[in-house]
Tab-separated table of C-alpha atoms in Angstrom:
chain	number	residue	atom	x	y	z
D	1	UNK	CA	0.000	0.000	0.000
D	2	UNK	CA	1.390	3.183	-0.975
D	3	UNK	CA	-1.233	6.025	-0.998
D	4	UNK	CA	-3.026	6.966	1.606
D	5	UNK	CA	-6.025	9.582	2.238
D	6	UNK	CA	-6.049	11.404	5.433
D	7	UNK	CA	-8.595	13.165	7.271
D	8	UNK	CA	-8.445	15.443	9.676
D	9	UNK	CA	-4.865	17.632	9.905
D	10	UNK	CA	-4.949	18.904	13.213
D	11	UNK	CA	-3.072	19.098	16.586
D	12	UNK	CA	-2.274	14.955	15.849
D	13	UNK	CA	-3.403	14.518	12.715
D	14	UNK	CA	-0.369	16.555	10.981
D	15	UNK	CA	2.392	14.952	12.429
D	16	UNK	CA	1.107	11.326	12.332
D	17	UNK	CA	0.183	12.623	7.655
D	18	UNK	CA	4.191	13.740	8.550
D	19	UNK	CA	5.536	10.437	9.722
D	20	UNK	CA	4.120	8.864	7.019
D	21	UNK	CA	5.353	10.792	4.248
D	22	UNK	CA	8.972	10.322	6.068
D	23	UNK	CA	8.364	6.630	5.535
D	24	UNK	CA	7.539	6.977	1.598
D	25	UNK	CA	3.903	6.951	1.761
D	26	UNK	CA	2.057	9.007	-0.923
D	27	UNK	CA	-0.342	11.082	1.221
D	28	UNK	CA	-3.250	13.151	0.129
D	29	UNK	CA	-4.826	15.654	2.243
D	30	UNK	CA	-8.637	16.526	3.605
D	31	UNK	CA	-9.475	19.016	5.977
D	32	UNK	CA	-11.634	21.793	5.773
D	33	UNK	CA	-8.881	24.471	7.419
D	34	UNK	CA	-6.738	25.344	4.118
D	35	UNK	CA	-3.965	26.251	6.273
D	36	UNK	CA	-3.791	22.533	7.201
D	37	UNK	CA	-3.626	21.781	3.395
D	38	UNK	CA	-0.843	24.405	2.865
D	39	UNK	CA	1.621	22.859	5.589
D	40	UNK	CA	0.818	19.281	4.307
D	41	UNK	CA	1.414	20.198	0.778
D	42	UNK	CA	4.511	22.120	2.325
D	43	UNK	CA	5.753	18.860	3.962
D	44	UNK	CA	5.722	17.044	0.801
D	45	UNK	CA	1.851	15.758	0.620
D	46	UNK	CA	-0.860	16.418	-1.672
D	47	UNK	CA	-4.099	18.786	-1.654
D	48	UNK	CA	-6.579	17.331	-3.152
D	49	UNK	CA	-10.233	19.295	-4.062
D	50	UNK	CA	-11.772	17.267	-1.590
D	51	UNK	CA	-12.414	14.172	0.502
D	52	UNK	CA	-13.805	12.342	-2.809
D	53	UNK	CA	-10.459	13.328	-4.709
D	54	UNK	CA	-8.010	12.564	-1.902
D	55	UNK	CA	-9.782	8.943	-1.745
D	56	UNK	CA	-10.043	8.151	-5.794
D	57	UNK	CA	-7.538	5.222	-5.858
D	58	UNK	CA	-5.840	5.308	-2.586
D	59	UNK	CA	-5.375	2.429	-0.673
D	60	UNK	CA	-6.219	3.128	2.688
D	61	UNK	CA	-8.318	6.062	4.045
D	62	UNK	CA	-7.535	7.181	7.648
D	63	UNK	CA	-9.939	9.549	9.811
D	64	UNK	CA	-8.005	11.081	12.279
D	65	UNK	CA	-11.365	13.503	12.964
D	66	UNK	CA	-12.884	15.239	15.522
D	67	UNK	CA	-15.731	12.658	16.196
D	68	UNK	CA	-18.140	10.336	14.752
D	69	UNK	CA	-20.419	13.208	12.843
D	70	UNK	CA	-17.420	13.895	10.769
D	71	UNK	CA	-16.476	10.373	9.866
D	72	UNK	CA	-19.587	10.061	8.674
D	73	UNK	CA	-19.467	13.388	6.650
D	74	UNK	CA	-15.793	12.542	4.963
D	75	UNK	CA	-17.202	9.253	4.606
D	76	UNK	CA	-20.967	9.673	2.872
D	77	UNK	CA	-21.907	13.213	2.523
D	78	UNK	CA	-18.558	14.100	0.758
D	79	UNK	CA	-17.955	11.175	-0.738
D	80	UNK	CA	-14.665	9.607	0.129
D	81	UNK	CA	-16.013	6.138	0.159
D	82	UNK	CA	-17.924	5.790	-2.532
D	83	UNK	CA	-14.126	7.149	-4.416
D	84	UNK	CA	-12.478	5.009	-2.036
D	85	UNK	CA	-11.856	1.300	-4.437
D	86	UNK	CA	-13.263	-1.415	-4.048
D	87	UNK	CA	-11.525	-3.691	-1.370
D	88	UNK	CA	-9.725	-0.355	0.205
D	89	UNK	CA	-9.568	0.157	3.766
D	90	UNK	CA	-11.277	2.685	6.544
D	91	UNK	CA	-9.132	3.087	9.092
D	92	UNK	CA	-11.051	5.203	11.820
D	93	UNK	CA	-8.720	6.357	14.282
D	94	UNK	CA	-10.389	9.371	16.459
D	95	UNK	CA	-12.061	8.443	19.929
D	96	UNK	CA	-15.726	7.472	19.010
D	97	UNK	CA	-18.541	5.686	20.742
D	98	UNK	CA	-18.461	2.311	20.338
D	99	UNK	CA	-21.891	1.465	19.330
D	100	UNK	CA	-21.410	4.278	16.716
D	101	UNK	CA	-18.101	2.552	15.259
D	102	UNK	CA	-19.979	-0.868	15.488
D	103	UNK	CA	-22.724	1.134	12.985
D	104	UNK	CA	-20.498	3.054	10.240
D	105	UNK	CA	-18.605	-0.463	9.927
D	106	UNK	CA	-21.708	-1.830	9.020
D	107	UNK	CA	-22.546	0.538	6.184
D	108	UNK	CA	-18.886	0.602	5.371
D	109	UNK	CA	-18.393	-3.483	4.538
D	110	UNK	CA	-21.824	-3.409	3.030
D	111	UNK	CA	-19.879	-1.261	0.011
D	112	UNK	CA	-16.921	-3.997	-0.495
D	113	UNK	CA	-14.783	-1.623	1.657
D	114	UNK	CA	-12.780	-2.699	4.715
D	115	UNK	CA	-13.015	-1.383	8.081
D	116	UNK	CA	-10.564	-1.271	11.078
D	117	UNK	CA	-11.466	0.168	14.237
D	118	UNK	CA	-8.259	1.973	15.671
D	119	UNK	CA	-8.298	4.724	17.906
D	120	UNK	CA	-4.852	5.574	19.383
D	121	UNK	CA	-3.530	6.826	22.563
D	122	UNK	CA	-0.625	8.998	23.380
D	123	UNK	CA	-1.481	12.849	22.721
D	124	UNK	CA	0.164	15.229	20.082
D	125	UNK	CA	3.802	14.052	22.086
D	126	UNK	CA	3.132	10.542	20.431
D	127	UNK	CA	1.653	11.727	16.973
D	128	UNK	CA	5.062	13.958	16.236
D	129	UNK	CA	7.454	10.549	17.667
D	130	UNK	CA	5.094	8.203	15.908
D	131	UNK	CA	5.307	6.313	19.268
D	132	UNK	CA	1.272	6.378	20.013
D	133	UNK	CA	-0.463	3.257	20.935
D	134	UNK	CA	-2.894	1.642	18.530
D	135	UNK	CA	-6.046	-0.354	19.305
D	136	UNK	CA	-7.118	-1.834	16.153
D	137	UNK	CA	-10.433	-4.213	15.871
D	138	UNK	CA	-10.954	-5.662	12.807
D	139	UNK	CA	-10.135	-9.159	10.862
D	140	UNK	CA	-6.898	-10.401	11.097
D	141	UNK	CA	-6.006	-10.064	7.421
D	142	UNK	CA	-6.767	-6.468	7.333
D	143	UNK	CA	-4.582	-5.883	10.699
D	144	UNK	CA	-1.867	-7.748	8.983
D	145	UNK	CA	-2.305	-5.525	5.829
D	146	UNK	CA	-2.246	-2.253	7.554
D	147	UNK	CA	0.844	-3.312	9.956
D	148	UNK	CA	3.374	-1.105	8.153
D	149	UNK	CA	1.291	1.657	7.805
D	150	UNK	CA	0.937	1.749	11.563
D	151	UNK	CA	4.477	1.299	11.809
D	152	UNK	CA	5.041	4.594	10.605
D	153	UNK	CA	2.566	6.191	13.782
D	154	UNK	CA	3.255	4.174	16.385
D	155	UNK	CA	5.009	1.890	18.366
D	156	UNK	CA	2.527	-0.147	20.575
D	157	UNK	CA	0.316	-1.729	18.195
D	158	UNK	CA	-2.440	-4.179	19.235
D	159	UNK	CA	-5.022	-6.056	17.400
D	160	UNK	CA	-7.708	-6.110	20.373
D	161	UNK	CA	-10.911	-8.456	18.379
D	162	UNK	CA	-12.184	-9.218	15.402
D	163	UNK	CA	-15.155	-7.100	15.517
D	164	UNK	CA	-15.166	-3.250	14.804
D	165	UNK	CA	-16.235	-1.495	18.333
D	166	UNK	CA	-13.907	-3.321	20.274
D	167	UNK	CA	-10.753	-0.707	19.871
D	168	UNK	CA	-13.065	1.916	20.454
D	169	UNK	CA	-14.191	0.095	23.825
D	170	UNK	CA	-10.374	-0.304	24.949
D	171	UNK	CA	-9.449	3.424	23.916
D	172	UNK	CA	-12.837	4.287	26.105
D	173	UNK	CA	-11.446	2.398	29.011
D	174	UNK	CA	-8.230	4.193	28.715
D	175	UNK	CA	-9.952	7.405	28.289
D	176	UNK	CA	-12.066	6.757	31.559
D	177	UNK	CA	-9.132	6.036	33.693
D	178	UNK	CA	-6.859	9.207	32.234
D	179	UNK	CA	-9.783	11.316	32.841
D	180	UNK	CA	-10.716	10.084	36.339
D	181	UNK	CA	-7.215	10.207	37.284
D	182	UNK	CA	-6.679	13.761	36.223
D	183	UNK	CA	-9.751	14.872	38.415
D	184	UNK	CA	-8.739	13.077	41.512
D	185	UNK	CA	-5.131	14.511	41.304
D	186	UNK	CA	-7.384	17.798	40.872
D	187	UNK	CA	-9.204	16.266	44.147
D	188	UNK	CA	-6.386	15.503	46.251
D	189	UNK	CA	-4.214	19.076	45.444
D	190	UNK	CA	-7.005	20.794	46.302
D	191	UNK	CA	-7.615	19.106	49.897
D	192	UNK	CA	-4.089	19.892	50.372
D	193	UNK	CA	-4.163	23.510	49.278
D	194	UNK	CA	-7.199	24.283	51.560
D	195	UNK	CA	-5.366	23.582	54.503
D	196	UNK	CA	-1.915	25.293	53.108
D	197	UNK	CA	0.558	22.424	52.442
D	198	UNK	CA	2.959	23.848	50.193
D	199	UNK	CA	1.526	21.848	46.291
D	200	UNK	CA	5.350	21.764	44.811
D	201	UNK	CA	6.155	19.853	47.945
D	202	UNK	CA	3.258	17.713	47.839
D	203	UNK	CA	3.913	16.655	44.552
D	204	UNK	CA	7.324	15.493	45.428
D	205	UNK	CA	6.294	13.191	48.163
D	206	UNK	CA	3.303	12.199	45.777
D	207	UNK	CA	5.306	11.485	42.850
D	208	UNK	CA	7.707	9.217	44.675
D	209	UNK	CA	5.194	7.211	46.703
D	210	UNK	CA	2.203	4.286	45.655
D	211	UNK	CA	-0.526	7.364	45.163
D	212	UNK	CA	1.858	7.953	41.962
D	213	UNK	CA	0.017	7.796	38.554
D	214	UNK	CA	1.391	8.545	35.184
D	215	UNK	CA	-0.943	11.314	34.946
D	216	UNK	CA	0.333	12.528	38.604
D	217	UNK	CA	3.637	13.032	36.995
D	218	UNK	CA	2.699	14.491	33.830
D	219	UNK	CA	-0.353	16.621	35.097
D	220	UNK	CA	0.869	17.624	38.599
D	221	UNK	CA	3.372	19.787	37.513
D	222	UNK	CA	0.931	22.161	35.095
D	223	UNK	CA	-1.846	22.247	37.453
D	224	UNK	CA	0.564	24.073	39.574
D	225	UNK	CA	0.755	26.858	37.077
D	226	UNK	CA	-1.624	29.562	36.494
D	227	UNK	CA	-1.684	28.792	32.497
D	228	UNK	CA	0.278	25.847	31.376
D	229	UNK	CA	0.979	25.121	27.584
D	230	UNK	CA	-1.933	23.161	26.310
D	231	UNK	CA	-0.984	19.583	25.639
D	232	UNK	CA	-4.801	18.352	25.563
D	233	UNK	CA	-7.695	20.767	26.430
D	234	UNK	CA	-10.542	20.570	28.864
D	235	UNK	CA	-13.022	19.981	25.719
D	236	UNK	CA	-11.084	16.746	24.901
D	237	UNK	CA	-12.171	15.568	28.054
D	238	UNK	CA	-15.706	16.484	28.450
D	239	UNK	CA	-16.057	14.595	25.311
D	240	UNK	CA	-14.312	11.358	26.054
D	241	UNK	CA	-15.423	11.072	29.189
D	242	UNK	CA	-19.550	11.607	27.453
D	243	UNK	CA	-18.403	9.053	25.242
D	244	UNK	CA	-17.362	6.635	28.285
D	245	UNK	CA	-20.888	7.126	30.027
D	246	UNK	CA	-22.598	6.740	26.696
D	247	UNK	CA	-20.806	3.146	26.379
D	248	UNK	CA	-21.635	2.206	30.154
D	249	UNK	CA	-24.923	2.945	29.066
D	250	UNK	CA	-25.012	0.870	25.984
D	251	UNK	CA	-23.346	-1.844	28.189
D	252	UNK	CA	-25.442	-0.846	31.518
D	253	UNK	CA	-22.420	-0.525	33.531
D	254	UNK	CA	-22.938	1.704	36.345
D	255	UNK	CA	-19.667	4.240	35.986
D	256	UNK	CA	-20.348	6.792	38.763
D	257	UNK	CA	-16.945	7.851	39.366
D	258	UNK	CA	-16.485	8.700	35.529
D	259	UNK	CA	-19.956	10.211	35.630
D	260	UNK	CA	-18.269	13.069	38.885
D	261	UNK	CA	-14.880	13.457	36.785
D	262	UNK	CA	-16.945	14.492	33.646
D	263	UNK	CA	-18.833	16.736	35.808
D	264	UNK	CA	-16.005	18.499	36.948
D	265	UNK	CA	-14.719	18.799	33.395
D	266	UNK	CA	-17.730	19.965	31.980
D	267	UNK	CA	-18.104	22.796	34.605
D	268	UNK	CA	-14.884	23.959	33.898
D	269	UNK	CA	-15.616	24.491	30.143
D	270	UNK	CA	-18.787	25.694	31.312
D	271	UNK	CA	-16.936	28.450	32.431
D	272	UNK	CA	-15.362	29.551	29.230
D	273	UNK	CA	-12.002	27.526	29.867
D	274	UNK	CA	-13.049	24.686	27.634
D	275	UNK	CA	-9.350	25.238	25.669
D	276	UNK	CA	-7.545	25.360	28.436
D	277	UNK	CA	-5.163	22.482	29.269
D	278	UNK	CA	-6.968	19.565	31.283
D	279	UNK	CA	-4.620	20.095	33.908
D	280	UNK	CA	-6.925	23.010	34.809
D	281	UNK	CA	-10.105	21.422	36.024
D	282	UNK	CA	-8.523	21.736	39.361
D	283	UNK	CA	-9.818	25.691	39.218
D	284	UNK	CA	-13.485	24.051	39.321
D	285	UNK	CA	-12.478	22.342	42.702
D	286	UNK	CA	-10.811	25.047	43.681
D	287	UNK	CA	-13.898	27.402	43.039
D	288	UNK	CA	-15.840	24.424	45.088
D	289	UNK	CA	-13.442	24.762	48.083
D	290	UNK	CA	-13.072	28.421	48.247
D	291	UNK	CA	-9.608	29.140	47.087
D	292	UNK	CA	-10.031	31.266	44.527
């Protein structure tokens, strides 16, 4: 497989399009910000009219979107797999629902298309190393096809099932446990800052002790400043962690500790800091607790 289509050229999308064009593959743009078409072109890719053009004889289409709605509008509205040949392959890698993933396979296969389900994990650090972790779902053969394309994006690749829904269900687990880990570090620094403990110190002891977390680490540290570079925003969270309570109710799996962290993220953007970095829903348990 040598060409690929690629929507959605954002904060991941453009480096992942960039590590595959430094592995050789032909790569043709679609994204409605023609800035993002510029700097792929720049880096060596094509822009293409639109999603129908990008996917006219590629091999492999790969929606790196927002969400589901847009998937479905590269996909149908604008064309891309009806362009797409017969026998290619729809890789869907943004965080989705899995139910909904589960649905646009259907319609997908029911065109002579293929179909892998493979959200990844790992932020915009992993898209620009091309180490992010990959969840695919999908039949064997098509896994095996698509192995050297994911080579060129990341370095923990997994084939999870057979059937499309089941890498969005591991990438919701891992989303549930990120963002309810976030919040209770959020929890925790605030308990400590309403009684004065000095945070930086706190985060020491914390960092070195079992009540460490990867997110600890990563997140502890920004939360402590008043406006941290954005590695993921607030708005990333309050919709993975709807998308985790819509699949425990699909699955009717009582989640009520995901259901409090995803209130705490969603009053935070409620507030108008929906961009800010996630690290920051500790102001909405600071606001709780008086501190600010």
């Amino acid at each position: 497989m040598t060409t690929i289509a690629f929507a959605g050229l954002g904060a991941m999308g453009m480096p992942m399009a960039r590590n595959l064009l430094a592995r050789g593959y032909r790569v043709r743009g679609i994204d409605i910000n023609p800035g993002a078409l510029d700097a792929l072109s720049a880096a060596g890719g094509e822009r293409t009219p639109g999603a129908a053009a990008a996917a006219h004889g590629a091999d492999v289409l790969i929606l790196m979107v927002i969400n589901a709605a847009q998937a479905e509008q590269v996909l149908f509205a604008d064309g891309a797999l009806q362009a797409l040949p017969e026998g290619g392959i729809v890789c869907l890698m943004a965080t989705c629902p899995p139910g909904v993933v589960a649905s646009l396979a259907e319609r997908v296969t029911a065109t002579g298309r293929r179909f892998i389900d493979a959200p990844v994990s790992g932020g915009t650090a992993g898209a620009s190393a091309g180490s992010l972790t990959i969840m695919a779902a999908c039949e064997r053969t098509s896994f095996d096809a698509v192995q050297p394309v994911f080579a060129a994006i990341g370095q923990r690749i997994f084939h999870v099932g057979e059937k499309p829904g089941q890498g969005a269900t591991v990438k919701t687990v891992n989303q549930l446990l990120c963002g309810v880990h976030i919040a209770v570090v959020a929890e925790a620094f605030s308990l400590a800052a309403k009684v004065g403990v000095n945070l930086n110190v706190l985060l020491e002891i914390m960092a070195g002790s079992a009540a460490s977390s990867w997110m600890l680490k990563d997140r502890g540290p920004r939360m402590l400043q008043a406006e941290p570079d954005v590695s993921s925003a607030v708005d990333i969270f309050v919709k993975d962690m709807g998308i985790v309570l819509e699949a425990g109710r699909e699955a009717k799996a009582a989640l009520p500790i995901a259901a409090v962290a995803h209130q705490m993220f969603l009053a935070t953007s409620g507030r108008g800091e929906g961009r800010a970095d996630d690290s920051q829903v500790i102001r909405s348990y600071h606001r709780l607790n008086g501190l600010t």
